[in-house]
Amino acid sequence: MTIGLQHLSTTRGATLTGTEAGEAAVRAPRVGNRALFGGLALLTAMIVLLDMGSGDELRIVPLLVVVPALVSVFATIRQTVGVASWIMVVAVTSRLVTGGTFWDITSSVVFTVLACFLGVGACALRIRHATEIARLRSAAVALQRQILRPLPIVTDQVVADGTYAPIEEDRLVGGDIYEVVQSPYGTRVIIGDVQGKGLPAIGAGFAVLGAFREAAIREPSLTGVVDALEDAVARHNAFSAQTGEIERFVTALVLGFDGDGRVQAVNCGHLAPHLLHENVARPVPLRRTSVPLGLAELSSEARVTERLDFPAGATLLMFTDGVTEARDAAGTFYPLDTRLGRLAQLAPRELLDALHRDLEEFSGGVRRDDIAVLAVRRTPSGASCGPTPAGHGAKRAAEAFSGR
């Protein structure tokens, strides 16, 4: 996967396809014509036979007028029109055969026709509303995918893949954030967790991501990048205060990869990463953890960088507290260190999938917080630097995450 205009145009193309697919799914029949009209014929026969057996005191055929309304919930407009037409023929014919006064027959016919038209109208409104929702959903996908880019991302120094699962399944973006940027100073990576949930938390996350993308390329030092992020959160909080929203902070882990086999890290109140190497998983000790972004005024200590070992073939696993704070039915927290020890022999992509499945099984599918996991691996040796040729990024990603 390349980064830049090619990625943007690919995303736009996928969005158009997604919009068309969503609208087609809304208009597609959920029940085949053979099953629908076969069932309708059987129901009609049963109702008519019951009506004939009940005599003139109890008329059952008029109950068929509810069928178009029921069918409109799942059928297409064409199917609903067919069902309504059939019901009108059967109900009106039955009423004319049984006889009665002029006003009784007229009122029954009018009521039947009106009920059938209402069923068709309800179906049309349902499909129209669902189509609008599908279009809005596609637009949201296009916007949110430009905010949190799809993974994996390949740079000259690393290949980053991951898992992202917002607490609200109908959204693609939550309060957790990540980004990978190729800069003149190497690759800069961030993973963070915004305080709180909902749209205000997403807004703070957007502010951090925008500042990171700019500062990662502009600032020579990793602490300079973090200072820019601190300023962005402070400005966002000042604007939030003007609009009556609460101020928020962001825990973040910012890493810099320069290709020398070691990594620079600035930890702003975030969870320490884990290093998986030679089938062993161990937490990486970070001894200079500072306050989260947005709270620098509460600390007199300046943020500093630490150096981490990152040997060839190793995987650096970063995550948010949605992983460590996942709980089972008894309230027990997810034992990440133990579970990673069992998964350390897996290739990175298999590790991410296995970890996600294990989290779902452990928590019983109950998600209490957003979940973000990034697995970073050094770019395969021998890969050329500079712009990535078309199609070569996917090859490099496959090589890195297959464990080779």
CSV table of C-alpha atoms in Angstrom, one decimal:
chain,number,residue,atom,x,y,z
A,1,MET,CA,0.0,0.0,0.0
A,2,THR,CA,1.6,3.3,-1.1
A,3,ILE,CA,1.1,6.6,0.7
A,4,GLY,CA,-0.1,9.7,-1.0
A,5,LEU,CA,-2.2,10.5,-4.1
A,6,GLN,CA,-2.3,6.9,-5.2
A,7,HIS,CA,-3.8,5.9,-1.8
A,8,LEU,CA,-6.3,8.8,-2.0
A,9,SER,CA,-7.5,7.9,-5.5
A,10,THR,CA,-7.8,4.2,-4.5
A,11,THR,CA,-9.8,5.1,-1.5
A,12,ARG,CA,-12.2,7.3,-3.6
A,13,GLY,CA,-12.7,4.4,-6.0
A,14,ALA,CA,-13.4,2.0,-3.2
A,15,THR,CA,-15.9,4.5,-1.7
A,16,LEU,CA,-17.8,4.7,-5.0
A,17,THR,CA,-17.9,1.0,-5.2
A,18,GLY,CA,-19.0,0.8,-1.6
A,19,THR,CA,-21.8,3.3,-2.2
A,20,GLU,CA,-23.1,1.4,-5.2
A,21,ALA,CA,-22.9,-1.9,-3.3
A,22,GLY,CA,-24.7,-0.4,-0.3
A,23,GLU,CA,-27.6,0.9,-2.4
A,24,ALA,CA,-27.8,-2.4,-4.3
A,25,ALA,CA,-28.0,-4.3,-1.1
A,26,VAL,CA,-30.9,-2.1,0.1
A,27,ARG,CA,-32.9,-2.7,-3.0
A,28,ALA,CA,-32.1,-6.4,-3.4
A,29,PRO,CA,-34.9,-8.8,-2.5
A,30,ARG,CA,-34.4,-10.6,0.8
A,31,VAL,CA,-36.9,-13.4,-0.2
A,32,GLY,CA,-37.0,-14.9,-3.7
A,33,ASN,CA,-40.1,-14.5,-5.9
A,34,ARG,CA,-40.8,-18.2,-5.9
A,35,ALA,CA,-40.8,-18.5,-2.1
A,36,LEU,CA,-42.7,-15.2,-1.6
A,37,PHE,CA,-45.5,-15.9,-4.0
A,38,GLY,CA,-45.7,-19.6,-3.3
A,39,GLY,CA,-46.2,-18.8,0.3
A,40,LEU,CA,-48.7,-16.1,-0.6
A,41,ALA,CA,-50.7,-18.6,-2.7
A,42,LEU,CA,-50.7,-21.1,0.2
A,43,LEU,CA,-51.8,-18.5,2.7
A,44,THR,CA,-54.6,-17.3,0.4
A,45,ALA,CA,-55.9,-20.9,0.0
A,46,MET,CA,-55.9,-21.5,3.7
A,47,ILE,CA,-57.7,-18.2,4.4
A,48,VAL,CA,-60.3,-18.8,1.7
A,49,LEU,CA,-61.0,-22.3,3.0
A,50,LEU,CA,-61.3,-21.1,6.6
A,51,ASP,CA,-63.6,-18.3,5.3
A,52,MET,CA,-65.8,-20.8,3.5
A,53,GLY,CA,-66.0,-23.1,6.5
A,54,SER,CA,-66.9,-20.3,9.0
A,55,GLY,CA,-70.1,-19.3,7.1
A,56,ASP,CA,-71.6,-15.9,6.8
A,57,GLU,CA,-71.3,-15.0,10.4
A,58,LEU,CA,-67.5,-14.6,10.4
A,59,ARG,CA,-65.6,-13.3,7.4
A,60,ILE,CA,-61.8,-14.1,7.4
A,61,VAL,CA,-60.8,-13.1,3.9
A,62,PRO,CA,-60.7,-9.3,4.8
A,63,LEU,CA,-57.8,-10.1,7.2
A,64,LEU,CA,-55.6,-10.5,4.1
A,65,VAL,CA,-55.4,-6.7,3.8
A,66,VAL,CA,-52.6,-6.8,6.5
A,67,VAL,CA,-50.3,-8.9,4.2
A,68,PRO,CA,-49.0,-6.0,2.1
A,69,ALA,CA,-48.0,-4.1,5.2
A,70,LEU,CA,-46.1,-7.2,6.5
A,71,VAL,CA,-44.4,-7.9,3.2
A,72,SER,CA,-43.3,-4.2,2.9
A,73,VAL,CA,-40.9,-4.7,5.8
A,74,PHE,CA,-38.6,-7.0,3.8
A,75,ALA,CA,-39.7,-7.1,0.2
A,76,THR,CA,-38.8,-4.9,-2.8
A,77,ILE,CA,-41.3,-2.4,-4.2
A,78,ARG,CA,-42.0,-4.6,-7.2
A,79,GLN,CA,-42.7,-7.6,-4.9
A,80,THR,CA,-44.9,-5.5,-2.6
A,81,VAL,CA,-46.9,-4.2,-5.6
A,82,GLY,CA,-47.4,-7.8,-6.8
A,83,VAL,CA,-48.6,-9.0,-3.4
A,84,ALA,CA,-50.9,-5.9,-3.0
A,85,SER,CA,-52.4,-6.5,-6.4
A,86,TRP,CA,-53.1,-10.2,-5.6
A,87,ILE,CA,-54.6,-9.3,-2.3
A,88,MET,CA,-56.9,-6.7,-3.9
A,89,VAL,CA,-58.1,-9.2,-6.5
A,90,VAL,CA,-58.8,-11.9,-3.9
A,91,ALA,CA,-60.4,-9.6,-1.3
A,92,VAL,CA,-62.6,-7.6,-3.7
A,93,THR,CA,-63.7,-10.8,-5.5
A,94,SER,CA,-64.6,-12.4,-2.3
A,95,ARG,CA,-66.6,-9.4,-1.1
A,96,LEU,CA,-68.5,-9.2,-4.4
A,97,VAL,CA,-69.3,-12.9,-4.2
A,98,THR,CA,-70.6,-12.8,-0.7
A,99,GLY,CA,-72.8,-9.8,-1.6
A,100,GLY,CA,-74.3,-7.2,0.7
A,101,THR,CA,-75.6,-3.7,0.5
A,102,PHE,CA,-74.0,-1.2,-1.8
A,103,TRP,CA,-72.3,0.8,1.0
A,104,ASP,CA,-71.0,-2.3,2.7
A,105,ILE,CA,-69.4,-3.5,-0.5
A,106,THR,CA,-68.1,-0.1,-1.4
A,107,SER,CA,-66.5,0.6,2.0
A,108,SER,CA,-64.9,-2.9,2.0
A,109,VAL,CA,-63.4,-2.4,-1.4
A,110,VAL,CA,-62.2,1.1,-0.6
A,111,PHE,CA,-60.6,-0.1,2.7
A,112,THR,CA,-58.9,-3.0,0.9
A,113,VAL,CA,-57.5,-0.7,-1.9
A,114,LEU,CA,-56.3,1.9,0.6
A,115,ALA,CA,-54.6,-0.7,2.8
A,116,CYS,CA,-52.8,-2.2,-0.2
A,117,PHE,CA,-51.6,1.3,-1.3
A,118,LEU,CA,-50.4,2.1,2.2
A,119,GLY,CA,-48.3,-1.2,2.2
A,120,VAL,CA,-46.7,-0.2,-1.1
A,121,GLY,CA,-46.1,3.3,0.1
A,122,ALA,CA,-44.5,2.0,3.4
A,123,CYS,CA,-42.2,-0.2,1.3
A,124,ALA,CA,-41.1,2.7,-0.9
A,125,LEU,CA,-40.4,4.9,2.2
A,126,ARG,CA,-38.4,2.2,3.9
A,127,ILE,CA,-36.2,1.6,0.8
A,128,ARG,CA,-35.7,5.3,0.3
A,129,HIS,CA,-34.7,5.8,4.0
A,130,ALA,CA,-32.4,2.8,3.9
A,131,THR,CA,-30.8,4.1,0.7
A,132,GLU,CA,-30.1,7.5,2.3
A,133,ILE,CA,-28.6,5.8,5.3
A,134,ALA,CA,-26.4,3.7,2.9
A,135,ARG,CA,-25.2,6.9,1.2
A,136,LEU,CA,-24.4,8.6,4.5
A,137,ARG,CA,-22.6,5.6,5.7
A,138,SER,CA,-20.5,5.5,2.5
A,139,ALA,CA,-19.7,9.2,3.0
A,140,ALA,CA,-18.7,8.6,6.6
A,141,VAL,CA,-16.4,5.7,5.5
A,142,ALA,CA,-14.7,8.0,2.9
A,143,LEU,CA,-14.2,10.7,5.6
A,144,GLN,CA,-13.1,8.5,8.4
A,145,ARG,CA,-10.7,6.5,6.2
A,146,GLN,CA,-8.9,9.7,5.4
A,147,ILE,CA,-8.5,10.3,9.1
A,148,LEU,CA,-7.4,6.8,10.2
A,149,ARG,CA,-5.7,5.3,7.2
A,150,PRO,CA,-6.1,1.6,6.4
A,151,LEU,CA,-3.3,-0.7,7.4
A,152,PRO,CA,-0.7,-2.0,6.6
A,153,ILE,CA,1.5,1.1,5.9
A,154,VAL,CA,4.9,0.6,4.5
A,155,THR,CA,7.8,3.1,4.9
A,156,ASP,CA,11.6,2.9,4.2
A,157,GLN,CA,12.2,1.8,7.8
A,158,VAL,CA,9.1,-0.2,9.0
A,159,VAL,CA,6.0,-2.0,8.0
A,160,ALA,CA,3.0,-1.3,10.4
A,161,ASP,CA,-0.1,-3.4,10.5
A,162,GLY,CA,-2.8,-3.5,13.2
A,163,THR,CA,-6.3,-4.1,14.5
A,164,TYR,CA,-8.8,-1.3,15.2
A,165,ALA,CA,-12.2,-1.9,16.8
A,166,PRO,CA,-14.2,1.1,18.1
A,167,ILE,CA,-16.5,0.5,21.0
A,168,GLU,CA,-19.5,1.5,18.8
A,169,GLU,CA,-19.6,-1.0,16.0
A,170,ASP,CA,-21.5,1.3,13.6
A,171,ARG,CA,-18.5,3.7,13.6
A,172,LEU,CA,-15.2,3.2,12.0
A,173,VAL,CA,-13.3,5.7,14.2
A,174,GLY,CA,-13.4,6.0,18.0
A,175,GLY,CA,-11.3,7.7,20.6
A,176,ASP,CA,-8.2,5.7,19.8
A,177,ILE,CA,-5.8,7.0,17.2
A,178,TYR,CA,-2.7,5.9,15.3
A,179,GLU,CA,-0.6,7.2,12.4
A,180,VAL,CA,2.6,6.3,10.6
A,181,VAL,CA,4.5,9.0,8.7
A,182,GLN,CA,7.6,8.8,6.6
A,183,SER,CA,9.7,11.9,7.2
A,184,PRO,CA,13.2,13.2,6.3
A,185,TYR,CA,14.3,12.0,9.8
A,186,GLY,CA,13.0,8.5,9.5
A,187,THR,CA,9.6,7.0,10.3
A,188,ARG,CA,7.5,8.5,13.1
A,189,VAL,CA,4.7,6.5,14.6
A,190,ILE,CA,2.0,7.4,17.1
A,191,ILE,CA,-0.6,5.5,19.0
A,192,GLY,CA,-2.9,7.3,21.4
A,193,ASP,CA,-6.1,7.2,23.5
A,194,VAL,CA,-8.3,10.2,24.0
A,195,GLN,CA,-10.0,10.7,27.3
A,196,GLY,CA,-13.7,9.9,27.1
A,197,LYS,CA,-15.8,8.6,24.3
A,198,GLY,CA,-18.2,9.9,21.6
A,199,LEU,CA,-17.8,12.7,19.1
A,200,PRO,CA,-16.0,15.2,21.4
A,201,ALA,CA,-13.3,12.6,22.0
A,202,ILE,CA,-13.0,11.9,18.2
A,203,GLY,CA,-12.6,15.7,17.7
A,204,ALA,CA,-9.6,15.8,20.1
A,205,GLY,CA,-8.1,12.8,18.3
A,206,PHE,CA,-8.4,14.5,15.0
A,207,ALA,CA,-6.6,17.5,16.4
A,208,VAL,CA,-3.7,15.3,17.5
A,209,LEU,CA,-3.5,13.4,14.2
A,210,GLY,CA,-3.5,16.6,12.1
A,211,ALA,CA,-0.7,18.1,14.2
A,212,PHE,CA,1.3,14.8,14.1
A,213,ARG,CA,1.2,14.6,10.3
A,214,GLU,CA,2.6,18.1,10.0
A,215,ALA,CA,5.1,18.0,12.9
A,216,ALA,CA,6.5,14.5,12.0
A,217,ILE,CA,7.8,15.9,8.7
A,218,ARG,CA,8.8,19.4,10.0
A,219,GLU,CA,10.5,18.7,13.4
A,220,PRO,CA,14.0,17.2,13.4
A,221,SER,CA,13.6,15.9,17.0
A,222,LEU,CA,11.0,13.6,18.4
A,223,THR,CA,10.5,15.9,21.4
A,224,GLY,CA,9.8,18.7,19.0
A,225,VAL,CA,7.0,16.6,17.5
A,226,VAL,CA,5.6,15.9,20.9
A,227,ASP,CA,5.7,19.6,21.8
A,228,ALA,CA,3.7,20.4,18.7
A,229,LEU,CA,1.1,17.8,19.8
A,230,GLU,CA,0.9,19.3,23.2
A,231,ASP,CA,0.2,22.7,21.6
A,232,ALA,CA,-2.5,21.2,19.4
A,233,VAL,CA,-4.3,19.6,22.4
A,234,ALA,CA,-4.0,22.9,24.3
A,235,ARG,CA,-5.6,24.8,21.4
A,236,HIS,CA,-8.3,22.2,21.0
A,237,ASN,CA,-9.1,22.4,24.7
A,238,ALA,CA,-9.3,26.3,24.6
A,239,PHE,CA,-11.7,26.0,21.7
A,240,SER,CA,-13.8,23.4,23.6
A,241,ALA,CA,-14.0,25.6,26.6
A,242,GLN,CA,-15.5,28.4,24.4
A,243,THR,CA,-18.2,26.0,23.1
A,244,GLY,CA,-19.0,24.6,26.6
A,245,GLU,CA,-17.3,21.2,26.2
A,246,ILE,CA,-14.9,19.7,28.8
A,247,GLU,CA,-11.2,19.8,28.3
A,248,ARG,CA,-9.6,16.5,27.4
A,249,PHE,CA,-6.2,14.9,27.6
A,250,VAL,CA,-4.6,12.3,25.3
A,251,THR,CA,-2.2,9.5,26.3
A,252,ALA,CA,0.2,8.8,23.5
A,253,LEU,CA,3.3,6.8,22.6
A,254,VAL,CA,5.4,8.5,19.9
A,255,LEU,CA,8.2,6.5,18.3
A,256,GLY,CA,10.9,7.3,15.8
A,257,PHE,CA,12.6,4.7,13.6
A,258,ASP,CA,15.8,5.8,11.9
A,259,GLY,CA,17.0,2.5,10.5
A,260,ASP,CA,20.0,2.0,12.8
A,261,GLY,CA,18.4,-0.9,14.7
A,262,ARG,CA,17.2,1.2,17.6
A,263,VAL,CA,14.1,3.2,18.3
A,264,GLN,CA,13.5,6.6,20.0
A,265,ALA,CA,10.4,6.8,22.2
A,266,VAL,CA,8.6,9.6,24.0
A,267,ASN,CA,5.9,8.2,26.3
A,268,CYS,CA,3.1,10.6,27.3
A,269,GLY,CA,1.2,8.6,29.9
A,270,HIS,CA,0.6,5.6,27.5
A,271,LEU,CA,1.0,1.9,28.0
A,272,ALA,CA,4.5,0.5,27.4
A,273,PRO,CA,4.9,-1.6,24.2
A,274,HIS,CA,5.8,-5.2,24.1
A,275,LEU,CA,8.7,-6.7,22.1
A,276,LEU,CA,8.2,-10.1,20.4
A,277,HIS,CA,11.5,-11.7,19.4
A,278,GLU,CA,12.7,-15.3,19.0
A,279,ASN,CA,9.3,-16.7,20.3
A,280,VAL,CA,9.5,-14.6,23.4
A,281,ALA,CA,7.2,-11.7,24.4
A,282,ARG,CA,8.3,-9.2,27.0
A,283,PRO,CA,7.2,-5.7,28.0
A,284,VAL,CA,9.6,-2.9,27.1
A,285,PRO,CA,10.5,-0.8,30.2
A,286,LEU,CA,10.0,2.9,29.7
A,287,ARG,CA,11.5,4.8,32.7
A,288,ARG,CA,10.9,8.3,31.6
A,289,THR,CA,7.1,8.4,31.2
A,290,SER,CA,5.7,11.9,31.2
A,291,VAL,CA,2.2,13.3,31.6
A,292,PRO,CA,-0.4,12.9,28.9
A,293,LEU,CA,-0.8,15.5,26.1
A,294,GLY,CA,-2.8,18.4,27.3
A,295,LEU,CA,-1.5,18.3,30.9
A,296,ALA,CA,2.0,19.6,30.4
A,297,GLU,CA,1.2,22.6,32.7
A,298,LEU,CA,0.8,20.2,35.6
A,299,SER,CA,4.4,19.0,35.4
A,300,SER,CA,7.7,20.8,35.7
A,301,GLU,CA,9.7,18.1,33.9
A,302,ALA,CA,10.3,18.4,30.2
A,303,ARG,CA,9.6,15.4,28.0
A,304,VAL,CA,12.6,13.4,27.0
A,305,THR,CA,13.4,10.6,24.6
A,306,GLU,CA,14.4,7.0,25.5
A,307,ARG,CA,16.2,4.5,23.3
A,308,LEU,CA,14.8,1.1,22.7
A,309,ASP,CA,16.3,-2.0,21.2
A,310,PHE,CA,14.6,-3.2,18.0
A,311,PRO,CA,16.5,-6.2,16.6
A,312,ALA,CA,16.0,-7.5,13.1
A,313,GLY,CA,13.1,-9.9,12.9
A,314,ALA,CA,11.5,-8.5,16.0
A,315,THR,CA,7.9,-7.2,16.3
A,316,LEU,CA,7.1,-4.1,18.4
A,317,LEU,CA,3.5,-4.4,19.6
A,318,MET,CA,1.7,-1.2,20.8
A,319,PHE,CA,-1.9,-1.1,22.1
A,320,THR,CA,-4.4,1.0,24.0
A,321,ASP,CA,-6.1,0.2,27.3
A,322,GLY,CA,-9.0,-1.3,25.5
A,323,VAL,CA,-6.8,-4.4,25.4
A,324,THR,CA,-5.5,-4.5,29.0
A,325,GLU,CA,-8.8,-3.4,30.5
A,326,ALA,CA,-11.0,-6.0,28.7
A,327,ARG,CA,-12.8,-8.1,31.3
A,328,ASP,CA,-14.6,-11.4,31.3
A,329,ALA,CA,-18.0,-12.2,32.9
A,330,ALA,CA,-16.4,-12.4,36.4
A,331,GLY,CA,-14.7,-9.0,36.0
A,332,THR,CA,-11.2,-10.3,35.6
A,333,PHE,CA,-8.9,-8.2,33.4
A,334,TYR,CA,-7.4,-9.6,30.3
A,335,PRO,CA,-4.0,-11.2,31.1
A,336,LEU,CA,-2.1,-9.7,28.2
A,337,ASP,CA,1.4,-10.8,29.2
A,338,THR,CA,0.3,-14.4,29.6
A,339,ARG,CA,-1.6,-14.5,26.4
A,340,LEU,CA,1.2,-12.9,24.4
A,341,GLY,CA,3.6,-15.5,25.7
A,342,ARG,CA,1.4,-18.1,24.0
A,343,LEU,CA,1.2,-16.2,20.7
A,344,ALA,CA,4.8,-15.0,20.4
A,345,GLN,CA,5.7,-17.7,17.9
A,346,LEU,CA,3.2,-16.5,15.4
A,347,ALA,CA,3.9,-14.2,12.5
A,348,PRO,CA,2.7,-10.6,13.1
A,349,ARG,CA,-0.5,-10.8,11.0
A,350,GLU,CA,-1.4,-14.1,12.5
A,351,LEU,CA,-0.6,-12.7,15.9
A,352,LEU,CA,-3.0,-9.7,15.4
A,353,ASP,CA,-5.8,-11.9,14.3
A,354,ALA,CA,-5.3,-14.4,17.1
A,355,LEU,CA,-5.1,-11.6,19.7
A,356,HIS,CA,-8.4,-10.1,18.4
A,357,ARG,CA,-10.2,-13.5,18.5
A,358,ASP,CA,-8.8,-14.2,22.0
A,359,LEU,CA,-10.0,-10.8,23.3
A,360,GLU,CA,-13.5,-11.4,21.8
A,361,GLU,CA,-13.7,-14.8,23.4
A,362,PHE,CA,-12.4,-13.6,26.8
A,363,SER,CA,-14.8,-10.7,27.0
A,364,GLY,CA,-17.7,-12.6,25.6
A,365,GLY,CA,-18.0,-10.0,22.8
A,366,VAL,CA,-18.7,-7.2,25.3
A,367,ARG,CA,-16.6,-4.3,24.3
A,368,ARG,CA,-16.1,-1.6,27.0
A,369,ASP,CA,-13.6,0.6,25.2
A,370,ASP,CA,-12.0,1.2,21.8
A,371,ILE,CA,-9.3,-1.2,20.9
A,372,ALA,CA,-6.2,-0.3,18.8
A,373,VAL,CA,-3.2,-2.6,18.3
A,374,LEU,CA,-0.2,-1.8,16.1
A,375,ALA,CA,2.4,-4.3,15.2
A,376,VAL,CA,5.6,-2.7,13.8
A,377,ARG,CA,8.3,-4.7,12.0
A,378,ARG,CA,11.4,-3.6,10.3
A,379,THR,CA,11.2,-3.3,6.5
A,380,PRO,CA,12.7,-6.4,4.8
A,381,SER,CA,16.4,-6.0,4.1
A,382,GLY,CA,17.4,-5.1,0.6
A,383,ALA,CA,14.3,-3.0,0.0
A,384,SER,CA,15.0,0.2,-1.9
A,385,CYS,CA,14.7,3.5,-0.2
A,386,GLY,CA,12.8,6.4,-1.6
A,387,PRO,CA,9.3,6.3,-3.1
A,388,THR,CA,7.7,2.9,-3.1
A,389,PRO,CA,6.9,1.5,-6.6
A,390,ALA,CA,3.4,0.6,-7.4
A,391,GLY,CA,2.6,-2.9,-6.0
A,392,HIS,CA,6.0,-3.2,-4.3
A,393,GLY,CA,4.6,-1.9,-0.9
A,394,ALA,CA,2.1,-4.8,-0.7
A,395,LYS,CA,5.0,-7.3,-1.5
A,396,ARG,CA,7.1,-5.7,1.3
A,397,ALA,CA,4.3,-5.9,3.7
A,398,ALA,CA,3.6,-9.5,2.9
A,399,GLU,CA,7.2,-10.4,3.4
A,400,ALA,CA,7.5,-8.6,6.7
A,401,PHE,CA,4.3,-9.9,8.2
A,402,SER,CA,4.7,-13.5,7.0
A,403,GLY,CA,7.7,-13.7,9.4
A,404,ARG,CA,10.4,-13.8,6.8
